[in-house]
mmCIF file of N, CA and C in Angstrom:
data_model
loop_
_atom_site.group_PDB
_atom_site.id
_atom_site.type_symbol
_atom_site.label_atom_id
_atom_site.label_comp_id
_atom_site.label_asym_id
_atom_site.label_seq_id
_atom_site.Cartn_x
_atom_site.Cartn_y
_atom_site.Cartn_z
ATOM 1 N N MET A 1 0.835 -1.202 -0.002
ATOM 2 C CA MET A 1 0.010 -0.003 0.002
ATOM 3 C C MET A 1 0.894 1.234 0.000
ATOM 4 N N LEU A 2 0.378 2.271 -0.570
ATOM 5 C CA LEU A 2 1.049 3.550 -0.528
ATOM 6 C C LEU A 2 0.605 4.303 0.703
ATOM 7 N N THR A 3 1.503 4.392 1.674
ATOM 8 C CA THR A 3 1.140 5.062 2.921
ATOM 9 C C THR A 3 0.729 6.504 2.732
ATOM 10 N N PRO A 4 1.404 7.289 1.868
ATOM 11 C CA PRO A 4 0.949 8.671 1.670
ATOM 12 C C PRO A 4 -0.491 8.767 1.144
ATOM 13 N N LEU A 5 -0.876 7.857 0.262
ATOM 14 C CA LEU A 5 -2.233 7.865 -0.252
ATOM 15 C C LEU A 5 -3.224 7.474 0.839
ATOM 16 N N THR A 6 -2.854 6.518 1.656
ATOM 17 C CA THR A 6 -3.721 6.114 2.796
ATOM 18 C C THR A 6 -3.913 7.269 3.761
ATOM 19 N N VAL A 7 -2.822 7.988 4.072
ATOM 20 C CA VAL A 7 -2.913 9.101 4.977
ATOM 21 C C VAL A 7 -3.746 10.235 4.334
ATOM 22 N N ALA A 8 -3.491 10.501 3.059
ATOM 23 C CA ALA A 8 -4.244 11.567 2.362
ATOM 24 C C ALA A 8 -5.742 11.268 2.364
ATOM 25 N N LEU A 9 -6.100 10.008 2.121
ATOM 26 C CA LEU A 9 -7.509 9.649 2.100
ATOM 27 C C LEU A 9 -8.132 9.775 3.480
ATOM 28 N N GLY A 10 -7.389 9.354 4.518
ATOM 29 C CA GLY A 10 -7.887 9.484 5.888
ATOM 30 C C GLY A 10 -8.101 10.943 6.277
ATOM 31 N N VAL A 11 -7.137 11.795 5.933
ATOM 32 C CA VAL A 11 -7.233 13.214 6.263
ATOM 33 C C VAL A 11 -8.388 13.859 5.485
ATOM 34 N N ALA A 12 -8.491 13.503 4.196
ATOM 35 C CA ALA A 12 -9.611 14.062 3.378
ATOM 36 C C ALA A 12 -10.957 13.634 3.952
ATOM 37 N N ALA A 13 -11.049 12.398 4.392
ATOM 38 C CA ALA A 13 -12.301 11.928 4.982
ATOM 39 C C ALA A 13 -12.627 12.691 6.272
ATOM 40 N N LEU A 14 -11.610 12.901 7.106
ATOM 41 C CA LEU A 14 -11.854 13.652 8.332
ATOM 42 C C LEU A 14 -12.196 15.101 8.061
ATOM 43 N N ALA A 15 -11.594 15.698 7.030
ATOM 44 C CA ALA A 15 -11.943 17.060 6.642
ATOM 45 C C ALA A 15 -13.378 17.123 6.167
ATOM 46 N N LEU A 16 -13.808 16.134 5.379
ATOM 47 C CA LEU A 16 -15.197 16.078 4.938
ATOM 48 C C LEU A 16 -16.145 15.935 6.131
ATOM 49 N N ALA A 17 -15.751 15.122 7.106
ATOM 50 C CA ALA A 17 -16.564 14.931 8.310
ATOM 51 C C ALA A 17 -16.691 16.261 9.061
ATOM 52 N N ALA A 18 -15.595 16.977 9.195
ATOM 53 C CA ALA A 18 -15.649 18.278 9.887
ATOM 54 C C ALA A 18 -16.518 19.277 9.131
ATOM 55 N N TRP A 19 -16.379 19.280 7.846
ATOM 56 C CA TRP A 19 -17.147 20.214 6.984
ATOM 57 C C TRP A 19 -18.639 19.945 7.089
ATOM 58 N N CYS A 20 -19.010 18.685 6.956
ATOM 59 C CA CYS A 20 -20.422 18.335 7.039
ATOM 60 C C CYS A 20 -20.932 18.454 8.478
ATOM 61 N N GLY A 21 -20.048 18.217 9.451
ATOM 62 C CA GLY A 21 -20.409 18.420 10.837
ATOM 63 C C GLY A 21 -20.716 19.879 11.126
ATOM 64 N N TRP A 22 -19.966 20.785 10.509
ATOM 65 C CA TRP A 22 -20.236 22.211 10.663
ATOM 66 C C TRP A 22 -21.613 22.547 10.050
ATOM 67 N N ALA A 23 -21.914 21.957 8.909
ATOM 68 C CA ALA A 23 -23.229 22.196 8.318
ATOM 69 C C ALA A 23 -24.330 21.678 9.233
ATOM 70 N N ALA A 24 -24.134 20.488 9.806
ATOM 71 C CA ALA A 24 -25.144 19.956 10.724
ATOM 72 C C ALA A 24 -25.306 20.832 11.961
ATOM 73 N N TYR A 25 -24.191 21.325 12.470
ATOM 74 C CA TYR A 25 -24.211 22.232 13.625
ATOM 75 C C TYR A 25 -25.059 23.484 13.323
ATOM 76 N N ARG A 26 -24.953 23.934 12.070
ATOM 77 C CA ARG A 26 -25.719 25.121 11.656
ATOM 78 C C ARG A 26 -27.122 24.724 11.156
ATOM 79 N N ASP A 27 -27.497 23.457 11.386
ATOM 80 C CA ASP A 27 -28.822 22.975 11.036
ATOM 81 C C ASP A 27 -29.089 23.026 9.538
ATOM 82 N N GLN A 28 -28.094 22.623 8.748
ATOM 83 C CA GLN A 28 -28.208 22.655 7.296
ATOM 84 C C GLN A 28 -28.033 21.248 6.685
ATOM 85 N N PRO A 29 -28.723 20.993 5.593
ATOM 86 C CA PRO A 29 -28.493 19.716 4.888
ATOM 87 C C PRO A 29 -27.205 19.811 4.051
ATOM 88 N N THR A 30 -26.835 18.732 3.434
ATOM 89 C CA THR A 30 -25.681 18.774 2.531
ATOM 90 C C THR A 30 -26.053 19.617 1.316
ATOM 91 N N LYS A 31 -25.070 20.349 0.867
ATOM 92 C CA LYS A 31 -25.239 21.229 -0.307
ATOM 93 C C LYS A 31 -24.402 20.690 -1.454
ATOM 94 N N ASP A 32 -24.478 21.369 -2.593
ATOM 95 C CA ASP A 32 -23.713 20.918 -3.776
ATOM 96 C C ASP A 32 -22.228 20.855 -3.492
ATOM 97 N N TRP A 33 -21.696 21.830 -2.769
ATOM 98 C CA TRP A 33 -20.244 21.830 -2.553
ATOM 99 C C TRP A 33 -19.819 20.692 -1.628
ATOM 100 N N HIS A 34 -20.725 20.218 -0.786
ATOM 101 C CA HIS A 34 -20.429 19.025 0.025
ATOM 102 C C HIS A 34 -20.286 17.811 -0.879
ATOM 103 N N PHE A 35 -21.146 17.748 -1.896
ATOM 104 C CA PHE A 35 -21.065 16.621 -2.832
ATOM 105 C C PHE A 35 -19.783 16.663 -3.653
ATOM 106 N N ILE A 36 -19.258 17.847 -3.904
ATOM 107 C CA ILE A 36 -17.962 17.961 -4.567
ATOM 108 C C ILE A 36 -16.904 17.371 -3.652
ATOM 109 N N GLY A 37 -16.953 17.684 -2.374
ATOM 110 C CA GLY A 37 -16.020 17.111 -1.425
ATOM 111 C C GLY A 37 -16.152 15.605 -1.348
ATOM 112 N N MET A 38 -17.382 15.116 -1.368
ATOM 113 C CA MET A 38 -17.602 13.654 -1.379
ATOM 114 C C MET A 38 -17.012 13.018 -2.614
ATOM 115 N N ALA A 39 -17.118 13.714 -3.758
ATOM 116 C CA ALA A 39 -16.565 13.197 -5.013
ATOM 117 C C ALA A 39 -15.051 13.098 -4.939
ATOM 118 N N VAL A 40 -14.408 14.098 -4.321
ATOM 119 C CA VAL A 40 -12.963 14.075 -4.177
ATOM 120 C C VAL A 40 -12.514 12.891 -3.292
ATOM 121 N N VAL A 41 -13.199 12.717 -2.173
ATOM 122 C CA VAL A 41 -12.862 11.607 -1.289
ATOM 123 C C VAL A 41 -13.097 10.271 -2.006
ATOM 124 N N THR A 42 -14.188 10.164 -2.732
ATOM 125 C CA THR A 42 -14.472 8.930 -3.452
ATOM 126 C C THR A 42 -13.418 8.682 -4.543
ATOM 127 N N LEU A 43 -12.984 9.722 -5.220
ATOM 128 C CA LEU A 43 -11.951 9.577 -6.245
ATOM 129 C C LEU A 43 -10.652 9.060 -5.609
ATOM 130 N N LEU A 44 -10.280 9.603 -4.479
ATOM 131 C CA LEU A 44 -9.097 9.105 -3.767
ATOM 132 C C LEU A 44 -9.253 7.620 -3.387
ATOM 133 N N ALA A 45 -10.459 7.247 -2.982
ATOM 134 C CA ALA A 45 -10.712 5.838 -2.614
ATOM 135 C C ALA A 45 -10.597 4.955 -3.856
ATOM 136 N N VAL A 46 -11.063 5.402 -4.992
ATOM 137 C CA VAL A 46 -10.956 4.611 -6.217
ATOM 138 C C VAL A 46 -9.492 4.475 -6.619
ATOM 139 N N VAL A 47 -8.733 5.558 -6.511
ATOM 140 C CA VAL A 47 -7.291 5.504 -6.804
ATOM 141 C C VAL A 47 -6.626 4.496 -5.878
ATOM 142 N N GLN A 48 -6.978 4.498 -4.619
ATOM 143 C CA GLN A 48 -6.392 3.549 -3.656
ATOM 144 C C GLN A 48 -6.747 2.105 -4.030
ATOM 145 N N LEU A 49 -7.982 1.898 -4.476
ATOM 146 C CA LEU A 49 -8.406 0.549 -4.918
ATOM 147 C C LEU A 49 -7.578 0.093 -6.091
ATOM 148 N N VAL A 50 -7.403 0.958 -7.063
ATOM 149 C CA VAL A 50 -6.608 0.619 -8.258
ATOM 150 C C VAL A 50 -5.166 0.315 -7.870
ATOM 151 N N VAL A 51 -4.580 1.123 -7.021
ATOM 152 C CA VAL A 51 -3.209 0.895 -6.584
ATOM 153 C C VAL A 51 -3.110 -0.458 -5.850
ATOM 154 N N GLY A 52 -4.093 -0.729 -5.007
ATOM 155 C CA GLY A 52 -4.104 -2.019 -4.299
ATOM 156 C C GLY A 52 -4.216 -3.221 -5.229
ATOM 157 N N ILE A 53 -5.073 -3.101 -6.241
ATOM 158 C CA ILE A 53 -5.227 -4.189 -7.215
ATOM 159 C C ILE A 53 -3.927 -4.367 -8.018
ATOM 160 N N VAL A 54 -3.321 -3.264 -8.428
ATOM 161 C CA VAL A 54 -2.041 -3.365 -9.163
ATOM 162 C C VAL A 54 -0.971 -4.053 -8.318
ATOM 163 N N GLN A 55 -0.920 -3.729 -7.036
ATOM 164 C CA GLN A 55 0.050 -4.338 -6.175
ATOM 165 C C GLN A 55 -0.217 -5.827 -5.992
ATOM 166 N N LEU A 56 -1.463 -6.221 -5.918
ATOM 167 C CA LEU A 56 -1.829 -7.635 -5.838
ATOM 168 C C LEU A 56 -1.438 -8.357 -7.106
ATOM 169 N N VAL A 57 -1.708 -7.741 -8.277
ATOM 170 C CA VAL A 57 -1.365 -8.365 -9.541
ATOM 171 C C VAL A 57 0.136 -8.526 -9.680
ATOM 172 N N ARG A 58 0.918 -7.596 -9.151
ATOM 173 C CA ARG A 58 2.380 -7.666 -9.197
ATOM 174 C C ARG A 58 2.930 -8.723 -8.237
ATOM 175 N N GLY A 59 2.092 -9.316 -7.435
ATOM 176 C CA GLY A 59 2.540 -10.397 -6.570
ATOM 177 C C GLY A 59 2.740 -10.004 -5.120
ATOM 178 N N GLU A 60 2.480 -8.783 -4.762
ATOM 179 C CA GLU A 60 2.619 -8.390 -3.369
ATOM 180 C C GLU A 60 1.425 -8.926 -2.572
ATOM 181 N N GLU A 61 1.675 -9.281 -1.348
ATOM 182 C CA GLU A 61 0.673 -9.920 -0.527
ATOM 183 C C GLU A 61 0.339 -9.104 0.721
ATOM 184 N N PRO A 62 -0.934 -8.887 1.011
ATOM 185 C CA PRO A 62 -1.316 -8.288 2.301
ATOM 186 C C PRO A 62 -1.041 -9.275 3.419
ATOM 187 N N ALA A 63 -0.703 -8.763 4.582
ATOM 188 C CA ALA A 63 -0.390 -9.619 5.734
ATOM 189 C C ALA A 63 -1.599 -10.466 6.161
ATOM 190 N N ASP A 64 -2.801 -9.914 6.046
ATOM 191 C CA ASP A 64 -3.997 -10.649 6.502
ATOM 192 C C ASP A 64 -4.790 -11.315 5.367
ATOM 193 N N GLY A 65 -4.265 -11.357 4.182
ATOM 194 C CA GLY A 65 -4.917 -12.070 3.072
ATOM 195 C C GLY A 65 -5.625 -11.173 2.063
ATOM 196 N N LYS A 66 -5.686 -11.678 0.862
ATOM 197 C CA LYS A 66 -6.259 -10.911 -0.249
ATOM 198 C C LYS A 66 -7.755 -10.634 -0.093
ATOM 199 N N VAL A 67 -8.483 -11.635 0.357
ATOM 200 C CA VAL A 67 -9.953 -11.501 0.442
ATOM 201 C C VAL A 67 -10.321 -10.392 1.426
ATOM 202 N N ILE A 68 -9.706 -10.397 2.581
ATOM 203 C CA ILE A 68 -9.990 -9.350 3.591
ATOM 204 C C ILE A 68 -9.578 -7.983 3.054
ATOM 205 N N PHE A 69 -8.409 -7.916 2.420
ATOM 206 C CA PHE A 69 -7.915 -6.676 1.882
ATOM 207 C C PHE A 69 -8.884 -6.125 0.845
ATOM 208 N N LEU A 70 -9.305 -6.941 -0.121
ATOM 209 C CA LEU A 70 -10.198 -6.467 -1.161
ATOM 210 C C LEU A 70 -11.589 -6.131 -0.587
ATOM 211 N N SER A 71 -12.039 -6.859 0.409
ATOM 212 C CA SER A 71 -13.318 -6.541 1.038
ATOM 213 C C SER A 71 -13.299 -5.172 1.688
ATOM 214 N N TYR A 72 -12.200 -4.876 2.388
ATOM 215 C CA TYR A 72 -12.071 -3.532 2.984
ATOM 216 C C TYR A 72 -11.968 -2.469 1.925
ATOM 217 N N GLN A 73 -11.217 -2.742 0.846
ATOM 218 C CA GLN A 73 -11.060 -1.764 -0.219
ATOM 219 C C GLN A 73 -12.421 -1.431 -0.860
ATOM 220 N N ILE A 74 -13.210 -2.439 -1.110
ATOM 221 C CA ILE A 74 -14.546 -2.209 -1.691
ATOM 222 C C ILE A 74 -15.437 -1.447 -0.710
ATOM 223 N N GLY A 75 -15.337 -1.765 0.563
ATOM 224 C CA GLY A 75 -16.080 -1.025 1.567
ATOM 225 C C GLY A 75 -15.677 0.451 1.614
ATOM 226 N N VAL A 76 -14.375 0.703 1.483
ATOM 227 C CA VAL A 76 -13.888 2.090 1.470
ATOM 228 C C VAL A 76 -14.455 2.844 0.284
ATOM 229 N N VAL A 77 -14.437 2.212 -0.908
ATOM 230 C CA VAL A 77 -14.944 2.891 -2.100
ATOM 231 C C VAL A 77 -16.453 3.145 -1.995
ATOM 232 N N ALA A 78 -17.177 2.242 -1.376
ATOM 233 C CA ALA A 78 -18.650 2.388 -1.302
ATOM 234 C C ALA A 78 -19.100 3.307 -0.189
ATOM 235 N N CYS A 79 -18.276 3.518 0.794
ATOM 236 C CA CYS A 79 -18.676 4.217 2.034
ATOM 237 C C CYS A 79 -19.293 5.593 1.767
ATOM 238 N N VAL A 80 -18.550 6.478 1.158
ATOM 239 C CA VAL A 80 -19.031 7.861 0.973
ATOM 240 C C VAL A 80 -20.181 7.950 -0.049
ATOM 241 N N PRO A 81 -20.134 7.259 -1.175
ATOM 242 C CA PRO A 81 -21.283 7.327 -2.061
ATOM 243 C C PRO A 81 -22.606 6.868 -1.425
ATOM 244 N N VAL A 82 -22.542 5.863 -0.587
ATOM 245 C CA VAL A 82 -23.744 5.381 0.074
ATOM 246 C C VAL A 82 -24.322 6.444 1.019
ATOM 247 N N VAL A 83 -23.467 7.024 1.843
ATOM 248 C CA VAL A 83 -23.994 8.053 2.760
ATOM 249 C C VAL A 83 -24.373 9.311 2.016
ATOM 250 N N GLY A 84 -23.728 9.568 0.866
ATOM 251 C CA GLY A 84 -24.119 10.707 0.038
ATOM 252 C C GLY A 84 -25.529 10.528 -0.493
ATOM 253 N N LEU A 85 -25.848 9.315 -0.947
ATOM 254 C CA LEU A 85 -27.202 9.038 -1.423
ATOM 255 C C LEU A 85 -28.227 9.142 -0.288
ATOM 256 N N ILE A 86 -27.847 8.679 0.876
ATOM 257 C CA ILE A 86 -28.756 8.761 2.018
ATOM 258 C C ILE A 86 -28.981 10.261 2.348
ATOM 259 N N SER A 87 -27.925 11.055 2.286
ATOM 260 C CA SER A 87 -28.082 12.476 2.618
ATOM 261 C C SER A 87 -28.972 13.192 1.603
ATOM 262 N N LEU A 88 -29.072 12.683 0.382
ATOM 263 C CA LEU A 88 -29.963 13.262 -0.593
ATOM 264 C C LEU A 88 -31.413 13.012 -0.223
ATOM 265 N N THR A 89 -31.706 11.881 0.387
ATOM 266 C CA THR A 89 -33.082 11.579 0.758
ATOM 267 C C THR A 89 -33.469 12.256 2.083
ATOM 268 N N GLU A 90 -32.472 12.596 2.866
ATOM 269 C CA GLU A 90 -32.734 13.250 4.160
ATOM 270 C C GLU A 90 -32.219 14.680 4.103
ATOM 271 N N ARG A 91 -33.041 15.592 3.660
ATOM 272 C CA ARG A 91 -32.636 16.975 3.412
ATOM 273 C C ARG A 91 -32.732 17.834 4.664
ATOM 274 N N THR A 92 -32.212 17.320 5.791
ATOM 275 C CA THR A 92 -32.125 18.066 7.029
ATOM 276 C C THR A 92 -30.705 17.939 7.542
ATOM 277 N N LYS A 93 -30.476 18.429 8.726
ATOM 278 C CA LYS A 93 -29.135 18.308 9.318
ATOM 279 C C LYS A 93 -28.752 16.842 9.512
ATOM 280 N N TRP A 94 -29.743 15.955 9.601
ATOM 281 C CA TRP A 94 -29.473 14.551 9.798
ATOM 282 C C TRP A 94 -28.806 13.933 8.577
ATOM 283 N N GLY A 95 -29.086 14.476 7.407
ATOM 284 C CA GLY A 95 -28.387 14.061 6.185
ATOM 285 C C GLY A 95 -26.907 14.410 6.270
ATOM 286 N N SER A 96 -26.640 15.598 6.766
ATOM 287 C CA SER A 96 -25.222 16.034 6.957
ATOM 288 C C SER A 96 -24.528 15.124 7.982
ATOM 289 N N LEU A 97 -25.249 14.804 9.039
ATOM 290 C CA LEU A 97 -24.662 13.942 10.084
ATOM 291 C C LEU A 97 -24.412 12.522 9.568
ATOM 292 N N THR A 98 -25.210 12.087 8.616
ATOM 293 C CA THR A 98 -24.978 10.790 7.993
ATOM 294 C C THR A 98 -23.649 10.789 7.253
ATOM 295 N N VAL A 99 -23.376 11.875 6.556
ATOM 296 C CA VAL A 99 -22.095 11.974 5.852
ATOM 297 C C VAL A 99 -20.928 12.042 6.844
ATOM 298 N N VAL A 100 -21.144 12.736 7.944
ATOM 299 C CA VAL A 100 -20.109 12.791 8.998
ATOM 300 C C VAL A 100 -19.786 11.368 9.450
ATOM 301 N N ALA A 101 -20.796 10.600 9.731
ATOM 302 C CA ALA A 101 -20.589 9.216 10.220
ATOM 303 C C ALA A 101 -19.867 8.381 9.177
ATOM 304 N N GLY A 102 -20.258 8.477 7.917
ATOM 305 C CA GLY A 102 -19.621 7.708 6.855
ATOM 306 C C GLY A 102 -18.177 8.108 6.667
ATOM 307 N N ALA A 103 -17.891 9.387 6.734
ATOM 308 C CA ALA A 103 -16.530 9.869 6.566
ATOM 309 C C ALA A 103 -15.619 9.414 7.704
ATOM 310 N N VAL A 104 -16.158 9.421 8.924
ATOM 311 C CA VAL A 104 -15.370 8.942 10.071
ATOM 312 C C VAL A 104 -15.115 7.450 9.931
ATOM 313 N N VAL A 105 -16.107 6.701 9.501
ATOM 314 C CA VAL A 105 -15.956 5.277 9.266
ATOM 315 C C VAL A 105 -14.847 5.040 8.221
ATOM 316 N N LEU A 106 -14.889 5.826 7.160
ATOM 317 C CA LEU A 106 -13.857 5.681 6.115
ATOM 318 C C LEU A 106 -12.446 5.952 6.678
ATOM 319 N N ALA A 107 -12.304 6.937 7.518
ATOM 320 C CA ALA A 107 -11.005 7.228 8.127
ATOM 321 C C ALA A 107 -10.524 6.050 8.982
ATOM 322 N N VAL A 108 -11.450 5.467 9.733
ATOM 323 C CA VAL A 108 -11.093 4.314 10.572
ATOM 324 C C VAL A 108 -10.740 3.122 9.707
ATOM 325 N N LEU A 109 -11.443 2.926 8.602
ATOM 326 C CA LEU A 109 -11.103 1.856 7.668
ATOM 327 C C LEU A 109 -9.700 2.025 7.081
ATOM 328 N N GLN A 110 -9.250 3.238 6.944
ATOM 329 C CA GLN A 110 -7.903 3.477 6.449
ATOM 330 C C GLN A 110 -6.856 2.952 7.411
ATOM 331 N N VAL A 111 -7.093 3.140 8.702
ATOM 332 C CA VAL A 111 -6.183 2.604 9.714
ATOM 333 C C VAL A 111 -6.182 1.095 9.642
ATOM 334 N N ARG A 112 -7.332 0.514 9.516
ATOM 335 C CA ARG A 112 -7.430 -0.948 9.438
ATOM 336 C C ARG A 112 -6.800 -1.477 8.154
ATOM 337 N N LEU A 113 -6.986 -0.814 7.033
ATOM 338 C CA LEU A 113 -6.345 -1.234 5.778
ATOM 339 C C LEU A 113 -4.810 -1.213 5.918
ATOM 340 N N HIS A 114 -4.305 -0.207 6.578
ATOM 341 C CA HIS A 114 -2.877 -0.130 6.791
ATOM 342 C C HIS A 114 -2.390 -1.355 7.587
ATOM 343 N N ASP A 115 -3.167 -1.739 8.588
ATOM 344 C CA ASP A 115 -2.839 -2.919 9.398
ATOM 345 C C ASP A 115 -2.944 -4.208 8.578
ATOM 346 N N ILE A 116 -3.977 -4.307 7.768
ATOM 347 C CA ILE A 116 -4.194 -5.507 6.946
ATOM 348 C C ILE A 116 -3.020 -5.695 5.976
ATOM 349 N N TRP A 117 -2.562 -4.598 5.398
ATOM 350 C CA TRP A 117 -1.487 -4.703 4.411
ATOM 351 C C TRP A 117 -0.172 -5.110 5.062
ATOM 352 N N GLY A 118 0.012 -4.778 6.285
ATOM 353 C CA GLY A 118 1.247 -5.132 6.969
ATOM 354 C C GLY A 118 1.766 -4.077 7.892
ATOM 355 N N GLY A 119 1.028 -3.019 8.007
ATOM 356 C CA GLY A 119 1.363 -1.959 8.962
ATOM 357 C C GLY A 119 2.655 -1.238 8.666
ATOM 358 N N GLY A 120 3.067 -1.200 7.435
ATOM 359 C CA GLY A 120 4.298 -0.472 7.098
ATOM 360 C C GLY A 120 5.559 -1.215 7.510
ATOM 361 N N THR A 121 5.473 -2.536 7.638
ATOM 362 C CA THR A 121 6.652 -3.312 8.053
ATOM 363 C C THR A 121 7.432 -3.801 6.838
ATOM 364 N N GLY A 122 7.531 -2.930 5.854
ATOM 365 C CA GLY A 122 8.308 -3.305 4.672
ATOM 366 C C GLY A 122 7.486 -3.951 3.578
ATOM 367 N N ALA A 123 6.196 -4.194 3.807
ATOM 368 C CA ALA A 123 5.348 -4.819 2.813
ATOM 369 C C ALA A 123 4.855 -3.822 1.795
#
């Protein structure tokens, strides 16, 4: 795994959580610019998935196995789009809070992915 990409995705997810959290605090639903932020985070997640697949194809092995690694990667890619769709149906502050929850989950998944790959122990 590329540690800088993992860190960048985690930081971007936490920034999105803070941004949508601020909207929820102000009693606002997600707006168009929040969806742009969600698109950026999702794009980073897709890049990470592609990098992970390329590394698997090149013969590199995650410490905890390919199936678990790919399952987490797919979960990471799906996380923000799913909560984004939910926030579209809930046009109150609760929609914004849904995005906050999904973004925090994505950041936590980044830590777990780093551990699954080998925790930076030369893998």
